[in-house]
Amino acid sequence: MDQDFAQPALFSPSLPYGQSLTFSLRIQGNEKDILDRISRGFPLHNNLLGIGEPLLRTGKAFVPGLSTFPSYSGPGFSIPSTQEALWVLVSGKDRTDVFDRTGEILSLLDRDFHLRDAMETFSYDGGKDLTGYVDGTENPPVQDRPSVALLSGERGLAGSSFVAVQRWEHDLVHFRSRPEEEQDRVIGRRKATNEEIPDAPVSAHIRRSDQESFSPPATMFRRSMPWARGDRQGLEFIAFARSLSAFDRILRRMAGLEDGIPDALFSFSRPLTGGYYWCPPVRQERLDFSWVDRNPART
Ligand code: HEM
């Protein structure tokens, strides 16, 4: 079963605190040695790790389906790519737990990587976005998540997953200044009851992102978490899928690139970061990079 090889934190129940970290390569070391050091030392309990194209390219390696995050422009906004070499998500029961385990991971990676960005995340009001809307309602049911999120096939690929990580910053003062009826039409659901609005505008987020309206369906497993730092806040959007095209097709429609209609989310929120990563599978309780070792890039 592919699920037996997935990083355990991918499907484990959500914990209330987290930290999303991205790293660039410090020096151009030998990729195989770097991956060996990560595999030997990375603590899998409650932590997830993904590697980006910049790391694979040092060893001229290749994972089918992994690309660099694209940048797009929509009417009045841009969607940046801040692709890095490595992404780590730490989850924990409290901030002490997250802080201590982040420290462990920083020590492990310090030799080869430079920390580019760290953002603490937290669960807000039992799984809501900071706007007050429940986030994750249309996630696949638990039993379907492995088939939505995991690759199958050869050893070293089976059980791996792709992840899209995109930080959005909300203007909550502006959003809250709008009547609730109007807020509901931005999302396409009722804040008070979480009911879908049947005649929501085409710009409503749930209409832009309706997974079943794509062919084939653009299904993904979202595990986003809010963030707040001083007077800034938003959503660390995190979604796993067996193909990055699910994310890309939705993002392009959200940007209005299909039909000129941008997602109403852009009326109060903007993406600040964007990266695609491949989360390798696990063998004998270690990250398994054997597929990368066996598959140099095709030129
Ligand atoms: C400001 C950033 C975002 C916020 C606040 C947000 C919030 C929400 C909320 C409240 C829902 C409705 C409940 C649910 O089904 O989860 C939803 C649905 C969804 N969102 Fe987002 N979202 C954001 C960005 C994105 C992005 C960037 C994508 C993918 C490119 C995305 C993909 C989806 C999908 C696939 C659904 C379910 C749609 C369906 O099939 O009904 N969201 N989002």
mmCIF file with all atom_site columns, N, CA, C and O in Angstrom, residues 48-88:
data_model
loop_
_atom_site.group_PDB
_atom_site.id
_atom_site.type_symbol
_atom_site.label_atom_id
_atom_site.label_alt_id
_atom_site.label_comp_id
_atom_site.label_asym_id
_atom_site.label_entity_id
_atom_site.label_seq_id
_atom_site.pdbx_PDB_ins_code
_atom_site.Cartn_x
_atom_site.Cartn_y
_atom_site.Cartn_z
_atom_site.occupancy
_atom_site.B_iso_or_equiv
_atom_site.pdbx_formal_charge
_atom_site.auth_seq_id
_atom_site.auth_comp_id
_atom_site.auth_asym_id
_atom_site.auth_atom_id
_atom_site.pdbx_PDB_model_num
ATOM 1   N N  . LEU A 1 48 ? 7.350  17.150 8.535   1.00 0.00 ? 48 LEU A N  1
ATOM 2   C CA . LEU A 1 48 ? 7.252  16.772 7.118   1.00 0.00 ? 48 LEU A CA 1
ATOM 3   C C  . LEU A 1 48 ? 8.348  17.484 6.358   1.00 0.00 ? 48 LEU A C  1
ATOM 4   O O  . LEU A 1 48 ? 8.675  18.637 6.668   1.00 0.00 ? 48 LEU A O  1
ATOM 5   N N  . LEU A 1 49 ? 8.869  16.840 5.317   1.00 0.00 ? 49 LEU A N  1
ATOM 6   C CA . LEU A 1 49 ? 9.935  17.480 4.540   1.00 0.00 ? 49 LEU A CA 1
ATOM 7   C C  . LEU A 1 49 ? 9.674  17.305 3.050   1.00 0.00 ? 49 LEU A C  1
ATOM 8   O O  . LEU A 1 49 ? 9.242  16.245 2.600   1.00 0.00 ? 49 LEU A O  1
ATOM 9   N N  . GLY A 1 50 ? 9.922  18.376 2.311   1.00 0.00 ? 50 GLY A N  1
ATOM 10  C CA . GLY A 1 50 ? 9.795  18.313 0.856   1.00 0.00 ? 50 GLY A CA 1
ATOM 11  C C  . GLY A 1 50 ? 11.006 18.961 0.210   1.00 0.00 ? 50 GLY A C  1
ATOM 12  O O  . GLY A 1 50 ? 11.584 19.904 0.758   1.00 0.00 ? 50 GLY A O  1
ATOM 13  N N  . ILE A 1 51 ? 11.412 18.424 -0.955  1.00 0.00 ? 51 ILE A N  1
ATOM 14  C CA . ILE A 1 51 ? 12.553 19.037 -1.643  1.00 0.00 ? 51 ILE A CA 1
ATOM 15  C C  . ILE A 1 51 ? 12.089 19.700 -2.934  1.00 0.00 ? 51 ILE A C  1
ATOM 16  O O  . ILE A 1 51 ? 11.167 19.235 -3.601  1.00 0.00 ? 51 ILE A O  1
ATOM 17  N N  . GLY A 1 52 ? 12.738 20.812 -3.258  1.00 0.00 ? 52 GLY A N  1
ATOM 18  C CA . GLY A 1 52 ? 12.356 21.593 -4.432  1.00 0.00 ? 52 GLY A CA 1
ATOM 19  C C  . GLY A 1 52 ? 13.338 21.392 -5.571  1.00 0.00 ? 52 GLY A C  1
ATOM 20  O O  . GLY A 1 52 ? 14.430 20.835 -5.387  1.00 0.00 ? 52 GLY A O  1
ATOM 21  N N  . GLU A 1 53 ? 12.946 21.874 -6.744  1.00 0.00 ? 53 GLU A N  1
ATOM 22  C CA . GLU A 1 53 ? 13.791 21.701 -7.937  1.00 0.00 ? 53 GLU A CA 1
ATOM 23  C C  . GLU A 1 53 ? 15.213 22.248 -7.763  1.00 0.00 ? 53 GLU A C  1
ATOM 24  O O  . GLU A 1 53 ? 16.160 21.634 -8.247  1.00 0.00 ? 53 GLU A O  1
ATOM 25  N N  . PRO A 1 54 ? 15.411 23.393 -7.058  1.00 0.00 ? 54 PRO A N  1
ATOM 26  C CA . PRO A 1 54 ? 16.783 23.892 -6.924  1.00 0.00 ? 54 PRO A CA 1
ATOM 27  C C  . PRO A 1 54 ? 17.721 22.872 -6.278  1.00 0.00 ? 54 PRO A C  1
ATOM 28  O O  . PRO A 1 54 ? 18.896 22.819 -6.613  1.00 0.00 ? 54 PRO A O  1
ATOM 29  N N  . LEU A 1 55 ? 17.215 22.048 -5.362  1.00 0.00 ? 55 LEU A N  1
ATOM 30  C CA . LEU A 1 55 ? 18.072 21.023 -4.749  1.00 0.00 ? 55 LEU A CA 1
ATOM 31  C C  . LEU A 1 55 ? 18.323 19.885 -5.734  1.00 0.00 ? 55 LEU A C  1
ATOM 32  O O  . LEU A 1 55 ? 19.455 19.428 -5.909  1.00 0.00 ? 55 LEU A O  1
ATOM 33  N N  . LEU A 1 56 ? 17.263 19.452 -6.417  1.00 0.00 ? 56 LEU A N  1
ATOM 34  C CA . LEU A 1 56 ? 17.438 18.347 -7.367  1.00 0.00 ? 56 LEU A CA 1
ATOM 35  C C  . LEU A 1 56 ? 18.420 18.711 -8.467  1.00 0.00 ? 56 LEU A C  1
ATOM 36  O O  . LEU A 1 56 ? 19.179 17.884 -8.940  1.00 0.00 ? 56 LEU A O  1
ATOM 37  N N  . ARG A 1 57 ? 18.403 19.970 -8.860  1.00 0.00 ? 57 ARG A N  1
ATOM 38  C CA . ARG A 1 57 ? 19.256 20.375 -9.983  1.00 0.00 ? 57 ARG A CA 1
ATOM 39  C C  . ARG A 1 57 ? 20.746 20.322 -9.653  1.00 0.00 ? 57 ARG A C  1
ATOM 40  O O  . ARG A 1 57 ? 21.558 20.200 -10.561 1.00 0.00 ? 57 ARG A O  1
ATOM 41  N N  . THR A 1 58 ? 21.098 20.394 -8.368  1.00 0.00 ? 58 THR A N  1
ATOM 42  C CA . THR A 1 58 ? 22.529 20.315 -8.042  1.00 0.00 ? 58 THR A CA 1
ATOM 43  C C  . THR A 1 58 ? 23.075 18.948 -8.416  1.00 0.00 ? 58 THR A C  1
ATOM 44  O O  . THR A 1 58 ? 24.238 18.804 -8.750  1.00 0.00 ? 58 THR A O  1
ATOM 45  N N  . GLY A 1 59 ? 22.225 17.910 -8.312  1.00 0.00 ? 59 GLY A N  1
ATOM 46  C CA . GLY A 1 59 ? 22.684 16.566 -8.669  1.00 0.00 ? 59 GLY A CA 1
ATOM 47  C C  . GLY A 1 59 ? 22.156 16.172 -10.026 1.00 0.00 ? 59 GLY A C  1
ATOM 48  O O  . GLY A 1 59 ? 22.191 15.007 -10.381 1.00 0.00 ? 59 GLY A O  1
ATOM 49  N N  . LYS A 1 60 ? 21.634 17.145 -10.767 1.00 0.00 ? 60 LYS A N  1
ATOM 50  C CA . LYS A 1 60 ? 21.030 16.872 -12.074 1.00 0.00 ? 60 LYS A CA 1
ATOM 51  C C  . LYS A 1 60 ? 20.033 15.719 -11.951 1.00 0.00 ? 60 LYS A C  1
ATOM 52  O O  . LYS A 1 60 ? 19.975 14.835 -12.800 1.00 0.00 ? 60 LYS A O  1
ATOM 53  N N  . ALA A 1 61 ? 19.278 15.726 -10.844 1.00 0.00 ? 61 ALA A N  1
ATOM 54  C CA . ALA A 1 61 ? 18.319 14.649 -10.632 1.00 0.00 ? 61 ALA A CA 1
ATOM 55  C C  . ALA A 1 61 ? 16.935 15.096 -11.095 1.00 0.00 ? 61 ALA A C  1
ATOM 56  O O  . ALA A 1 61 ? 16.718 16.269 -11.426 1.00 0.00 ? 61 ALA A O  1
ATOM 57  N N  . PHE A 1 62 ? 15.981 14.174 -11.020 1.00 0.00 ? 62 PHE A N  1
ATOM 58  C CA . PHE A 1 62 ? 14.725 14.374 -11.721 1.00 0.00 ? 62 PHE A CA 1
ATOM 59  C C  . PHE A 1 62 ? 13.630 13.610 -10.983 1.00 0.00 ? 62 PHE A C  1
ATOM 60  O O  . PHE A 1 62 ? 13.807 12.443 -10.641 1.00 0.00 ? 62 PHE A O  1
ATOM 61  N N  . VAL A 1 63 ? 12.537 14.273 -10.668 1.00 0.00 ? 63 VAL A N  1
ATOM 62  C CA . VAL A 1 63 ? 11.358 13.593 -10.136 1.00 0.00 ? 63 VAL A CA 1
ATOM 63  C C  . VAL A 1 63 ? 10.226 13.923 -11.101 1.00 0.00 ? 63 VAL A C  1
ATOM 64  O O  . VAL A 1 63 ? 9.926  15.106 -11.317 1.00 0.00 ? 63 VAL A O  1
ATOM 65  N N  . PRO A 1 64 ? 9.602  12.917 -11.709 1.00 0.00 ? 64 PRO A N  1
ATOM 66  C CA . PRO A 1 64 ? 8.591  13.206 -12.729 1.00 0.00 ? 64 PRO A CA 1
ATOM 67  C C  . PRO A 1 64 ? 7.407  13.955 -12.122 1.00 0.00 ? 64 PRO A C  1
ATOM 68  O O  . PRO A 1 64 ? 6.840  13.503 -11.129 1.00 0.00 ? 64 PRO A O  1
ATOM 69  N N  . GLY A 1 65 ? 7.082  15.111 -12.683 1.00 0.00 ? 65 GLY A N  1
ATOM 70  C CA . GLY A 1 65 ? 5.930  15.867 -12.201 1.00 0.00 ? 65 GLY A CA 1
ATOM 71  C C  . GLY A 1 65 ? 6.310  17.022 -11.290 1.00 0.00 ? 65 GLY A C  1
ATOM 72  O O  . GLY A 1 65 ? 5.476  17.863 -10.973 1.00 0.00 ? 65 GLY A O  1
ATOM 73  N N  . LEU A 1 66 ? 7.578  17.083 -10.854 1.00 0.00 ? 66 LEU A N  1
ATOM 74  C CA . LEU A 1 66 ? 7.975  18.214 -10.001 1.00 0.00 ? 66 LEU A CA 1
ATOM 75  C C  . LEU A 1 66 ? 8.455  19.363 -10.877 1.00 0.00 ? 66 LEU A C  1
ATOM 76  O O  . LEU A 1 66 ? 9.268  19.167 -11.786 1.00 0.00 ? 66 LEU A O  1
ATOM 77  N N  . SER A 1 67 ? 7.923  20.538 -10.620 1.00 0.00 ? 67 SER A N  1
ATOM 78  C CA . SER A 1 67 ? 8.368  21.718 -11.370 1.00 0.00 ? 67 SER A CA 1
ATOM 79  C C  . SER A 1 67 ? 8.622  22.838 -10.375 1.00 0.00 ? 67 SER A C  1
ATOM 80  O O  . SER A 1 67 ? 8.376  22.694 -9.175  1.00 0.00 ? 67 SER A O  1
ATOM 81  N N  . THR A 1 68 ? 9.115  23.945 -10.897 1.00 0.00 ? 68 THR A N  1
ATOM 82  C CA . THR A 1 68 ? 9.292  25.142 -10.073 1.00 0.00 ? 68 THR A CA 1
ATOM 83  C C  . THR A 1 68 ? 7.974  25.899 -10.054 1.00 0.00 ? 68 THR A C  1
ATOM 84  O O  . THR A 1 68 ? 7.258  25.939 -11.058 1.00 0.00 ? 68 THR A O  1
ATOM 85  N N  . PHE A 1 69 ? 7.653  26.477 -8.925  1.00 0.00 ? 69 PHE A N  1
ATOM 86  C CA . PHE A 1 69 ? 6.389  27.220 -8.793  1.00 0.00 ? 69 PHE A CA 1
ATOM 87  C C  . PHE A 1 69 ? 6.352  28.351 -9.825  1.00 0.00 ? 69 PHE A C  1
ATOM 88  O O  . PHE A 1 69 ? 7.319  29.096 -9.959  1.00 0.00 ? 69 PHE A O  1
ATOM 89  N N  . PRO A 1 70 ? 5.242  28.493 -10.547 1.00 0.00 ? 70 PRO A N  1
ATOM 90  C CA . PRO A 1 70 ? 5.177  29.539 -11.579 1.00 0.00 ? 70 PRO A CA 1
ATOM 91  C C  . PRO A 1 70 ? 4.810  30.895 -10.975 1.00 0.00 ? 70 PRO A C  1
ATOM 92  O O  . PRO A 1 70 ? 4.272  30.957 -9.867  1.00 0.00 ? 70 PRO A O  1
ATOM 93  N N  . SER A 1 71 ? 5.116  31.971 -11.683 1.00 0.00 ? 71 SER A N  1
ATOM 94  C CA . SER A 1 71 ? 4.566  33.262 -11.251 1.00 0.00 ? 71 SER A CA 1
ATOM 95  C C  . SER A 1 71 ? 3.562  33.708 -12.302 1.00 0.00 ? 71 SER A C  1
ATOM 96  O O  . SER A 1 71 ? 3.759  33.482 -13.500 1.00 0.00 ? 71 SER A O  1
ATOM 97  N N  . TYR A 1 72 ? 2.466  34.281 -11.831 1.00 0.00 ? 72 TYR A N  1
ATOM 98  C CA . TYR A 1 72 ? 1.395  34.732 -12.722 1.00 0.00 ? 72 TYR A CA 1
ATOM 99  C C  . TYR A 1 72 ? 1.039  36.164 -12.370 1.00 0.00 ? 72 TYR A C  1
ATOM 100 O O  . TYR A 1 72 ? 1.286  36.635 -11.255 1.00 0.00 ? 72 TYR A O  1
ATOM 101 N N  . SER A 1 73 ? 0.407  36.845 -13.337 1.00 0.00 ? 73 SER A N  1
ATOM 102 C CA . SER A 1 73 ? -0.188 38.149 -13.043 1.00 0.00 ? 73 SER A CA 1
ATOM 103 C C  . SER A 1 73 ? -1.660 38.085 -13.382 1.00 0.00 ? 73 SER A C  1
ATOM 104 O O  . SER A 1 73 ? -2.048 37.498 -14.393 1.00 0.00 ? 73 SER A O  1
ATOM 105 N N  . GLY A 1 74 ? -2.466 38.683 -12.515 1.00 0.00 ? 74 GLY A N  1
ATOM 106 C CA . GLY A 1 74 ? -3.889 38.817 -12.789 1.00 0.00 ? 74 GLY A CA 1
ATOM 107 C C  . GLY A 1 74 ? -4.196 40.293 -12.840 1.00 0.00 ? 74 GLY A C  1
ATOM 108 O O  . GLY A 1 74 ? -3.292 41.129 -12.695 1.00 0.00 ? 74 GLY A O  1
ATOM 109 N N  . PRO A 1 75 ? -5.491 40.658 -13.032 1.00 0.00 ? 75 PRO A N  1
ATOM 110 C CA . PRO A 1 75 ? -5.830 42.075 -13.087 1.00 0.00 ? 75 PRO A CA 1
ATOM 111 C C  . PRO A 1 75 ? -5.575 42.774 -11.739 1.00 0.00 ? 75 PRO A C  1
ATOM 112 O O  . PRO A 1 75 ? -6.324 42.581 -10.792 1.00 0.00 ? 75 PRO A O  1
ATOM 113 N N  . GLY A 1 76 ? -4.481 43.527 -11.657 1.00 0.00 ? 76 GLY A N  1
ATOM 114 C CA . GLY A 1 76 ? -4.197 44.304 -10.448 1.00 0.00 ? 76 GLY A CA 1
ATOM 115 C C  . GLY A 1 76 ? -3.408 43.561 -9.387  1.00 0.00 ? 76 GLY A C  1
ATOM 116 O O  . GLY A 1 76 ? -3.185 44.104 -8.310  1.00 0.00 ? 76 GLY A O  1
ATOM 117 N N  . PHE A 1 77 ? -2.998 42.348 -9.630  1.00 0.00 ? 77 PHE A N  1
ATOM 118 C CA . PHE A 1 77 ? -2.217 41.634 -8.605  1.00 0.00 ? 77 PHE A CA 1
ATOM 119 C C  . PHE A 1 77 ? -1.239 40.676 -9.269  1.00 0.00 ? 77 PHE A C  1
ATOM 120 O O  . PHE A 1 77 ? -1.387 40.336 -10.442 1.00 0.00 ? 77 PHE A O  1
ATOM 121 N N  . SER A 1 78 ? -0.230 40.294 -8.484  1.00 0.00 ? 78 SER A N  1
ATOM 122 C CA . SER A 1 78 ? 0.703  39.304 -9.007  1.00 0.00 ? 78 SER A CA 1
ATOM 123 C C  . SER A 1 78 ? 0.762  38.129 -8.046  1.00 0.00 ? 78 SER A C  1
ATOM 124 O O  . SER A 1 78 ? 0.460  38.255 -6.857  1.00 0.00 ? 78 SER A O  1
ATOM 125 N N  . ILE A 1 79 ? 1.129  36.997 -8.597  1.00 0.00 ? 79 ILE A N  1
ATOM 126 C CA . ILE A 1 79 ? 1.258  35.765 -7.821  1.00 0.00 ? 79 ILE A CA 1
ATOM 127 C C  . ILE A 1 79 ? 2.727  35.377 -7.916  1.00 0.00 ? 79 ILE A C  1
ATOM 128 O O  . ILE A 1 79 ? 3.188  34.937 -8.967  1.00 0.00 ? 79 ILE A O  1
ATOM 129 N N  . PRO A 1 80 ? 3.482  35.599 -6.827  1.00 0.00 ? 80 PRO A N  1
ATOM 130 C CA . PRO A 1 80 ? 4.925  35.393 -6.938  1.00 0.00 ? 80 PRO A CA 1
ATOM 131 C C  . PRO A 1 80 ? 5.342  33.942 -6.758  1.00 0.00 ? 80 PRO A C  1
ATOM 132 O O  . PRO A 1 80 ? 4.654  33.158 -6.109  1.00 0.00 ? 80 PRO A O  1
ATOM 133 N N  . SER A 1 81 ? 6.494  33.629 -7.325  1.00 0.00 ? 81 SER A N  1
ATOM 134 C CA . SER A 1 81 ? 7.136  32.353 -7.055  1.00 0.00 ? 81 SER A CA 1
ATOM 135 C C  . SER A 1 81 ? 8.319  32.646 -6.147  1.00 0.00 ? 81 SER A C  1
ATOM 136 O O  . SER A 1 81 ? 9.134  33.529 -6.440  1.00 0.00 ? 81 SER A O  1
ATOM 137 N N  . THR A 1 82 ? 8.407  31.956 -5.029  1.00 0.00 ? 82 THR A N  1
ATOM 138 C CA . THR A 1 82 ? 9.567  32.097 -4.140  1.00 0.00 ? 82 THR A CA 1
ATOM 139 C C  . THR A 1 82 ? 10.129 30.694 -3.903  1.00 0.00 ? 82 THR A C  1
ATOM 140 O O  . THR A 1 82 ? 10.324 30.281 -2.759  1.00 0.00 ? 82 THR A O  1
ATOM 141 N N  . GLN A 1 83 ? 10.314 29.986 -4.991  1.00 0.00 ? 83 GLN A N  1
ATOM 142 C CA . GLN A 1 83 ? 10.740 28.586 -4.925  1.00 0.00 ? 83 GLN A CA 1
ATOM 143 C C  . GLN A 1 83 ? 12.064 28.448 -4.176  1.00 0.00 ? 83 GLN A C  1
ATOM 144 O O  . GLN A 1 83 ? 13.021 29.161 -4.469  1.00 0.00 ? 83 GLN A O  1
ATOM 145 N N  . GLU A 1 84 ? 12.117 27.541 -3.233  1.00 0.00 ? 84 GLU A N  1
ATOM 146 C CA . GLU A 1 84 ? 13.351 27.263 -2.516  1.00 0.00 ? 84 GLU A CA 1
ATOM 147 C C  . GLU A 1 84 ? 13.736 25.798 -2.674  1.00 0.00 ? 84 GLU A C  1
ATOM 148 O O  . GLU A 1 84 ? 13.018 25.017 -3.298  1.00 0.00 ? 84 GLU A O  1
ATOM 149 N N  . ALA A 1 85 ? 14.892 25.444 -2.074  1.00 0.00 ? 85 ALA A N  1
ATOM 150 C CA . ALA A 1 85 ? 15.435 24.092 -2.237  1.00 0.00 ? 85 ALA A CA 1
ATOM 151 C C  . ALA A 1 85 ? 14.750 23.082 -1.324  1.00 0.00 ? 85 ALA A C  1
ATOM 152 O O  . ALA A 1 85 ? 14.663 21.899 -1.648  1.00 0.00 ? 85 ALA A O  1
ATOM 153 N N  . LEU A 1 86 ? 14.257 23.568 -0.174  1.00 0.00 ? 86 LEU A N  1
ATOM 154 C CA . LEU A 1 86 ? 13.752 22.632 0.840   1.00 0.00 ? 86 LEU A CA 1
ATOM 155 C C  . LEU A 1 86 ? 12.644 23.297 1.645   1.00 0.00 ? 86 LEU A C  1
ATOM 156 O O  . LEU A 1 86 ? 12.730 24.498 1.936   1.00 0.00 ? 86 LEU A O  1
ATOM 157 N N  . TRP A 1 87 ? 11.664 22.493 2.009   1.00 0.00 ? 87 TRP A N  1
ATOM 158 C CA . TRP A 1 87 ? 10.568 22.981 2.863   1.00 0.00 ? 87 TRP A CA 1
ATOM 159 C C  . TRP A 1 87 ? 10.355 21.977 3.989   1.00 0.00 ? 87 TRP A C  1
ATOM 160 O O  . TRP A 1 87 ? 10.392 20.765 3.752   1.00 0.00 ? 87 TRP A O  1
ATOM 161 N N  . VAL A 1 88 ? 10.167 22.502 5.193   1.00 0.00 ? 88 VAL A N  1
ATOM 162 C CA . VAL A 1 88 ? 9.891  21.634 6.347   1.00 0.00 ? 88 VAL A CA 1
ATOM 163 C C  . VAL A 1 88 ? 8.682  22.197 7.079   1.00 0.00 ? 88 VAL A C  1
ATOM 164 O O  . VAL A 1 88 ? 8.567  23.415 7.279   1.00 0.00 ? 88 VAL A O  1
#
